[in-house]
Coordinates of C-alpha atoms and ligand atoms in Angstrom, one line a residue:
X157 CA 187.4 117.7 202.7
X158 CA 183.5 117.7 201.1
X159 CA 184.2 114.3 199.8
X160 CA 185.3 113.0 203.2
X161 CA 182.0 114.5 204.3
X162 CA 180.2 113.6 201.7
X163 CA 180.3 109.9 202.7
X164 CA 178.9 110.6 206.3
X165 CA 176.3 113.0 204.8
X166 CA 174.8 109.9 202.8
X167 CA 175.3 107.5 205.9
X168 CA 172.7 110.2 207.9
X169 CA 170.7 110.2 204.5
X170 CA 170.4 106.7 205.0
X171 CA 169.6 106.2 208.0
X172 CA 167.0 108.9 208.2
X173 CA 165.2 106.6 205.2
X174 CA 165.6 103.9 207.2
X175 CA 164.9 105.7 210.8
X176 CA 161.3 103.8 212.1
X177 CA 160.5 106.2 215.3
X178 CA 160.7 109.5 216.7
X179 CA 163.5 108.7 219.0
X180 CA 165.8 107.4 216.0
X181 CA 165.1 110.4 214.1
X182 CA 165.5 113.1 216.9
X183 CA 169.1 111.7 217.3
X184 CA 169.8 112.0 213.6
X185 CA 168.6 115.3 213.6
X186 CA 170.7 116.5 216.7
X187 CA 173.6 114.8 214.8
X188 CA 172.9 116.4 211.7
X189 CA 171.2 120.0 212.2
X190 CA 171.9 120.0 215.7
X191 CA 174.3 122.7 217.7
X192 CA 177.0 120.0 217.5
X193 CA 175.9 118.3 214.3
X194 CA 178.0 117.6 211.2
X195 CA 176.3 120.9 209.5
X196 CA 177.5 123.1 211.8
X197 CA 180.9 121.9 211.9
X198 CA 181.2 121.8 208.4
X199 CA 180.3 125.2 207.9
X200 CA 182.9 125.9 210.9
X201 CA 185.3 124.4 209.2
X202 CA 185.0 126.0 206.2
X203 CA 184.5 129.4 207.9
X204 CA 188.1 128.6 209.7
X205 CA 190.4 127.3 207.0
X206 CA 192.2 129.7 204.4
X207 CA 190.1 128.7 201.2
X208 CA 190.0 130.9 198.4
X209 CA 186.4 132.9 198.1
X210 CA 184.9 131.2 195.4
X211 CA 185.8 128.0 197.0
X212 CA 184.1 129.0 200.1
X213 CA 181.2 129.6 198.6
X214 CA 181.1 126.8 196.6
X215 CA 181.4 124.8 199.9
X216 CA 178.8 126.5 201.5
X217 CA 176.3 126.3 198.8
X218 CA 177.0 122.8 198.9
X219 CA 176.6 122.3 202.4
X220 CA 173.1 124.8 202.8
X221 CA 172.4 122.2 200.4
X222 CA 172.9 119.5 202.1
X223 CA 171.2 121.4 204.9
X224 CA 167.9 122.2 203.3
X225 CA 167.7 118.4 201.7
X226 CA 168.3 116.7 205.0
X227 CA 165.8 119.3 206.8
X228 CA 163.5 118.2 204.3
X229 CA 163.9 114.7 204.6
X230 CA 163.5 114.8 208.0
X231 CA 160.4 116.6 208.1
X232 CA 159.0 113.9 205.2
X233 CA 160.0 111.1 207.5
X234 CA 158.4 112.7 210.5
X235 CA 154.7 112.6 208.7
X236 CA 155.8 109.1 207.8
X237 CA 156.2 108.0 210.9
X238 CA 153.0 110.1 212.5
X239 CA 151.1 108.4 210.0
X240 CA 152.6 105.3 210.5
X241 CA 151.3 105.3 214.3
X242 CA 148.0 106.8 213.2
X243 CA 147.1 104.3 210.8
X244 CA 148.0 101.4 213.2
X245 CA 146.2 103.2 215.7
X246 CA 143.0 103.2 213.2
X247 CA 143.4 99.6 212.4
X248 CA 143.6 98.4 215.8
X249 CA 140.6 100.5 216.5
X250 CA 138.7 99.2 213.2
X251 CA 135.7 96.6 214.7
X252 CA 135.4 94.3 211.8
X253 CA 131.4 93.2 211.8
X254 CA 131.6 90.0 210.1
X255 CA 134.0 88.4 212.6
X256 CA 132.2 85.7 214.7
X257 CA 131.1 86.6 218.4
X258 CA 132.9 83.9 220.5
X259 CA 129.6 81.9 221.7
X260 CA 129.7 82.4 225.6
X261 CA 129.4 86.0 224.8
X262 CA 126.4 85.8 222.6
X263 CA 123.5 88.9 224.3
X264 CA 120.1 87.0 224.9
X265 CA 116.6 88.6 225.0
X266 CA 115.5 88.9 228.7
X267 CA 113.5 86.1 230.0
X268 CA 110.7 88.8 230.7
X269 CA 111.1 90.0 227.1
X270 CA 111.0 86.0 225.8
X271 CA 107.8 85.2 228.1
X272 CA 106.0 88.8 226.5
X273 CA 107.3 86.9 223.1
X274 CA 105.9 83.7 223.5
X275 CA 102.6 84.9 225.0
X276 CA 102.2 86.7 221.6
X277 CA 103.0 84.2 219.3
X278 CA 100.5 81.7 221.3
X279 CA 97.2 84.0 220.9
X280 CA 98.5 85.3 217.4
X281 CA 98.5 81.6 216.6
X282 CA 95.3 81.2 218.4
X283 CA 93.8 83.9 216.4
X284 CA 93.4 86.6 218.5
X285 CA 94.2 90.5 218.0
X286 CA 97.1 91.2 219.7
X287 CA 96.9 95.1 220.5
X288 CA 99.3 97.4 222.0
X289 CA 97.8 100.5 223.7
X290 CA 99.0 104.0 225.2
X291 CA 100.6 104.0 228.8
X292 CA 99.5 107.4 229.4
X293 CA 95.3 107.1 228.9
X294 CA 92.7 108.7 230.7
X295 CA 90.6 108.4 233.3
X296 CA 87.3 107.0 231.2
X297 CA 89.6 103.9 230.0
X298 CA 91.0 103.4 233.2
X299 CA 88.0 103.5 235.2
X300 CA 85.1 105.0 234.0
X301 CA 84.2 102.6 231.0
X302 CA 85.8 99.8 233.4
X303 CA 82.7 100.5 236.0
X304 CA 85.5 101.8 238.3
X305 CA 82.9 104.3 240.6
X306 CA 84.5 107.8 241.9
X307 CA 84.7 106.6 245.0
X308 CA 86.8 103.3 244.0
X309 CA 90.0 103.2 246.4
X310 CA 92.3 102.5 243.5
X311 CA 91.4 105.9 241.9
X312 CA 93.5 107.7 244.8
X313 CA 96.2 109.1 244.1
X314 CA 98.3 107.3 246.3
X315 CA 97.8 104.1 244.5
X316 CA 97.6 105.8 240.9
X317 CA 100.3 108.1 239.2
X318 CA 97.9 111.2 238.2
X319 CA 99.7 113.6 235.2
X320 CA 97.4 116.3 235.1
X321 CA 93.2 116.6 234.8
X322 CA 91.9 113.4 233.9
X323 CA 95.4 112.3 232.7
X324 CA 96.9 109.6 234.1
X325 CA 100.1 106.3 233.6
X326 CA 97.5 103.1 233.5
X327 CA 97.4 101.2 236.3
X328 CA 96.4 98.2 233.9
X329 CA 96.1 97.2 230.8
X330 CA 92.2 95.8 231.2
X331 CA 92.1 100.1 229.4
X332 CA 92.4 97.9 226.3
X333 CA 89.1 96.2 226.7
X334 CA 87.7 99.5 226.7
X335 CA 89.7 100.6 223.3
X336 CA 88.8 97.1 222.0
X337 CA 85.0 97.3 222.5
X338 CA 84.6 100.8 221.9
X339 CA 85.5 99.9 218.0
X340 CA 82.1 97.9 218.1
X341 CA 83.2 95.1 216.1
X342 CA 82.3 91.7 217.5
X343 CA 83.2 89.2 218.0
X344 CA 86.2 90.3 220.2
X345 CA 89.2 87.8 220.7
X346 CA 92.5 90.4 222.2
X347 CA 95.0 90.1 223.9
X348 CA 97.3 93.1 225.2
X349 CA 100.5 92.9 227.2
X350 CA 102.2 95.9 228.3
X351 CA 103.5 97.8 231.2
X352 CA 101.4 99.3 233.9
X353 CA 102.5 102.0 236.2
X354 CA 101.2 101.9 240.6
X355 CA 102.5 103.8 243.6
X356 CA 103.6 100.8 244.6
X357 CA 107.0 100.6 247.2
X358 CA 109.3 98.3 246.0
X359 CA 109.8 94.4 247.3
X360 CA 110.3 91.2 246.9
X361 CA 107.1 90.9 245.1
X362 CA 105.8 94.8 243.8
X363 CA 107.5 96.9 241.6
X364 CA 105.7 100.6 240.8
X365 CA 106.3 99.3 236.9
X366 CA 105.2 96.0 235.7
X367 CA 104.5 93.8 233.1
X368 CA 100.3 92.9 232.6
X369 CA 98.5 91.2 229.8
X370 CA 94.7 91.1 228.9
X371 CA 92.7 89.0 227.4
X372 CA 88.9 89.6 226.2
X373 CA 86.8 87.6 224.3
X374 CA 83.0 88.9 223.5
X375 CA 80.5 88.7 220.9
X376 CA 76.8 87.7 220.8
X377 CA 77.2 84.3 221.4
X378 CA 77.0 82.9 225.0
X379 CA 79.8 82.8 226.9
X380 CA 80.5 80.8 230.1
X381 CA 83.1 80.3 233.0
X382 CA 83.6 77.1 231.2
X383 CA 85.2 78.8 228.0
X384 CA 87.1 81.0 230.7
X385 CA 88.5 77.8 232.3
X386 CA 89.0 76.4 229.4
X387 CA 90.7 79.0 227.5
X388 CA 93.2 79.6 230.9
X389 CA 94.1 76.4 231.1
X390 CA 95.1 75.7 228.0
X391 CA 97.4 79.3 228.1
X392 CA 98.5 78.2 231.2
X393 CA 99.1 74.7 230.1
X394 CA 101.2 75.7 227.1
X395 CA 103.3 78.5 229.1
X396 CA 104.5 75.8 231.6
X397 CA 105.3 73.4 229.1
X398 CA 102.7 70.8 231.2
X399 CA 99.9 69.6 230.2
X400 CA 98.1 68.7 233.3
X401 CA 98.1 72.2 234.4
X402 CA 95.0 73.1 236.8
X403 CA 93.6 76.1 238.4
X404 CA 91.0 76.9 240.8
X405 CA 89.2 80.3 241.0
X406 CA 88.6 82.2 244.2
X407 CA 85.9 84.4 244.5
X408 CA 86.7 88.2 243.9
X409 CA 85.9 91.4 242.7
X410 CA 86.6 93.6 240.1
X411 CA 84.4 96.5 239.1
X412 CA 84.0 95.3 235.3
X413 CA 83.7 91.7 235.4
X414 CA 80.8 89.7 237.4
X415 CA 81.3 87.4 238.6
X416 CA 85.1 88.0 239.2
X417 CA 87.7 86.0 240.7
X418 CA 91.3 85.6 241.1
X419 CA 92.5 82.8 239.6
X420 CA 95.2 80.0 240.7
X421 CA 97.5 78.0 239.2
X422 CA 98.1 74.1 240.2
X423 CA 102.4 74.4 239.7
X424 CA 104.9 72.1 241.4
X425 CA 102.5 70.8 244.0
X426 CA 101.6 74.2 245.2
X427 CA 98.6 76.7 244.4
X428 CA 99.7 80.0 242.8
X429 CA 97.8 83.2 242.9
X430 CA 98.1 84.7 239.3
X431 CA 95.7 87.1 238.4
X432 CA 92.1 88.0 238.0
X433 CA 89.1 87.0 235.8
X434 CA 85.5 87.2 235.2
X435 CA 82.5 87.2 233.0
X436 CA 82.3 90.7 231.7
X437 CA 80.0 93.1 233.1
X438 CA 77.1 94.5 231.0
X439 CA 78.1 98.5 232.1
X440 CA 81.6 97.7 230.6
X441 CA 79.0 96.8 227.3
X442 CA 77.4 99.6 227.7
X443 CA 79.7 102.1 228.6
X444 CA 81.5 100.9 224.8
X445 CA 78.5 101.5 223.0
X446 CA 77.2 98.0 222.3
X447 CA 73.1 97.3 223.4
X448 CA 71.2 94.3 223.4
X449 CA 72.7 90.5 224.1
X450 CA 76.3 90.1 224.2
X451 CA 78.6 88.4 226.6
X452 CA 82.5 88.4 227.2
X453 CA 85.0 86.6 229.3
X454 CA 88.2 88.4 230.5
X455 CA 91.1 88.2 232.4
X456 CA 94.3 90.0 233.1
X457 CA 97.7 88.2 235.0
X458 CA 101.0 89.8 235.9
X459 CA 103.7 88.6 233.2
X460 CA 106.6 88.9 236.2
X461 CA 104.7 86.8 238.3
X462 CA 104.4 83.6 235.7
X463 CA 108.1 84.5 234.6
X464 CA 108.8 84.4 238.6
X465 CA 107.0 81.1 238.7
X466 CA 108.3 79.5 235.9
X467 CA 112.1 80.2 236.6
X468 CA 112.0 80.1 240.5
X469 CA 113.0 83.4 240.5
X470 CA 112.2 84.3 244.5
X471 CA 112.2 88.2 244.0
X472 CA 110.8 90.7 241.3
X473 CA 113.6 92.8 241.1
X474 CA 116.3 90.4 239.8
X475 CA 114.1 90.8 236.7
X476 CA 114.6 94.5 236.2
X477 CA 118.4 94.0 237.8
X478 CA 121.8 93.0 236.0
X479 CA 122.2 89.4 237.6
X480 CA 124.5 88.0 234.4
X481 CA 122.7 84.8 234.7
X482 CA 119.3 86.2 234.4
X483 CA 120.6 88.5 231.4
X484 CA 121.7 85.1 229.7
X485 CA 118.3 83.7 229.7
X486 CA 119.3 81.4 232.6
X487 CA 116.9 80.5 236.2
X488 CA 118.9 80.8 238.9
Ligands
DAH687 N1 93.0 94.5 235.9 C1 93.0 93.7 237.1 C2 94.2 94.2 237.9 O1 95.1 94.8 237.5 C3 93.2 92.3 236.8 C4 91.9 91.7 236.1 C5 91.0 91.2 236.9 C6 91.8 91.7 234.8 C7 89.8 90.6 236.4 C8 90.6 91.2 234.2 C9 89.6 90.6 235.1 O2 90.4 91.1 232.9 O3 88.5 90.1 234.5 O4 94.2 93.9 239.1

């Protein structure tokens, strides 16, 4: 009878080996340990027939045996098999570095973040400091030292974001003319670009955050608009890849510069307001800590505004949005 069985005990044995999933080797377990399965009958069967005692019990040690090695086996495949599914889970998972990024989904710096770049590589070129500064600064860089008085309408704090006491988020970056001069070391050739911070609502051409860069150039040599015009049109020249570039200057005024004036940019046939400029006042000299002769040029433009210009981008806020075409570097 065992040898009958035996046969069909090594076809389960088998097939548990060869079993590749859960399903197949629940089925070979109800079939084998199950309440129907070929254990259980044996032992019926043995229990039922008239054998002698000793071969009883031969045939159930066998066949707890039998029991104990498929259990086992069953349980060995199980782990198997969870591994199995694991380990493919793992390697489908796995993000293998070195593979190559198909090409139309290659990231691109922002054309904001490209314009900030190329600005800095043009005056670093040029020879100029380029300095970053703190976004939260104090009233004395801000306006004070800039010849801002109290009573300046920009000091309100409707159009500035106060923090506490004389603490404030800069409302430009012409703070780093202050930081610049206060060092005492001229001549004086920096540039700064960094974000400013207004009460500004938001439209098509304000945003409360923005992008500004400064320029100074001082020292004890004279100075005059012509090395101001000169110097802008050349910037302005190389940022819009044309050469014939020209701008006009409109008479203005800004606390530290006299004379001051906003500046504006010959571009497609059409004049384009772009910032402010002026020789630099002697308080802002002063208020740094540097007496007798000196003389300075300076001017400050928005960095969305020429990155506007250049791309004929029609609204600010597709430069902070997630337009795909702007995030691949592309004008619209
Ligand atoms: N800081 C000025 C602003 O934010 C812009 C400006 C005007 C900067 C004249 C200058 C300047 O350096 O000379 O409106």
């Amino acid at each position: 009878m065992i040898s009958k069985i035996q046969s069909r005990i090594e076809e389960y044995i088998k097939e548990i080996k060869t079993a590749n999933n859960h399903n197949e080797l629940n089925s070979i377990k109800i079939n084998t340990l199950g309440k129907n399965g070929i254990i259980k009958n044996l032992l019926k069967d043995v229990l039922d027939r008239e054998y002698d005692d000793d071969v009883k019990k031969n045939a159930f040690d066998y066949i707890n045996k039998v029991k104990q090695q498929i259990t086992q086996m069953i349980l060995k495949k199980k782990t198997e098999i969870d591994d199995f599914i694991q380990n493919s889970k793992i390697n489908l998972e796995y993000i293998d570095v070195t593979l190559p990024v198909k090409n139309n989904n290659i990231g691109t710096r922002h054309i904001l973040s490209s314009m900030v770049e190329k600005i800095r590589k043009y005056f670093i070129f040029r020879g100029f400091d380029v300095v970053d500064g703190p976004e939260i600064d104090r009233e004395f860089y801000n306006f004070d030292a800039l010849n801002i008085k109290k009573t300046h309408p920009a000091r309100q704090s409707c159009d500035t974001f106060y923090i506490h006491d004389d603490w404030l988020l800069r409302t430009q970056t012409s703070t780093m003319q202050i930081r610049e001069l206060s060092k005492k070391t001229l001549p004086v050739k920096m540039v700064s670009i960094g974000r400013v911070f207004r009460c500004d609502s938001v439209d098509s051409t304000h945003s409360p955050i923005f992008t500004q860069m400064e320029c100074l150039v001082a020292g004890r040599d004279p100075i005059c608009i012509g090395n101001l015009r000169h110097e802008l049109i050349n910037f302005l020249s190389f940022i819009f890849d044309n050469k014939n570039i020209d701008i006009r200057f409109r008479t203005s005024y800004f606390p530290f510069v006299e004379p001051g004036m906003e500046v504006d940019c010959l571009y497609n046939g059409s004049w384009l307001e772009i910032g402010g400029a002026g020789i630099v006042h002697p308080n802002v000299f002063s208020n740094c800590g540097i007496d007798g002769k000196v003389y300075g040029f300076a001017f400050g433009l928005g960095i969305e505004r020429i990155v506007m210009i250049k791309n004929n981008i029609n609204d600010i806020r597709f430069l902070y949005d997630t337009d795909v075409r702007i995030l691949r570097g592309l004008s619209l």
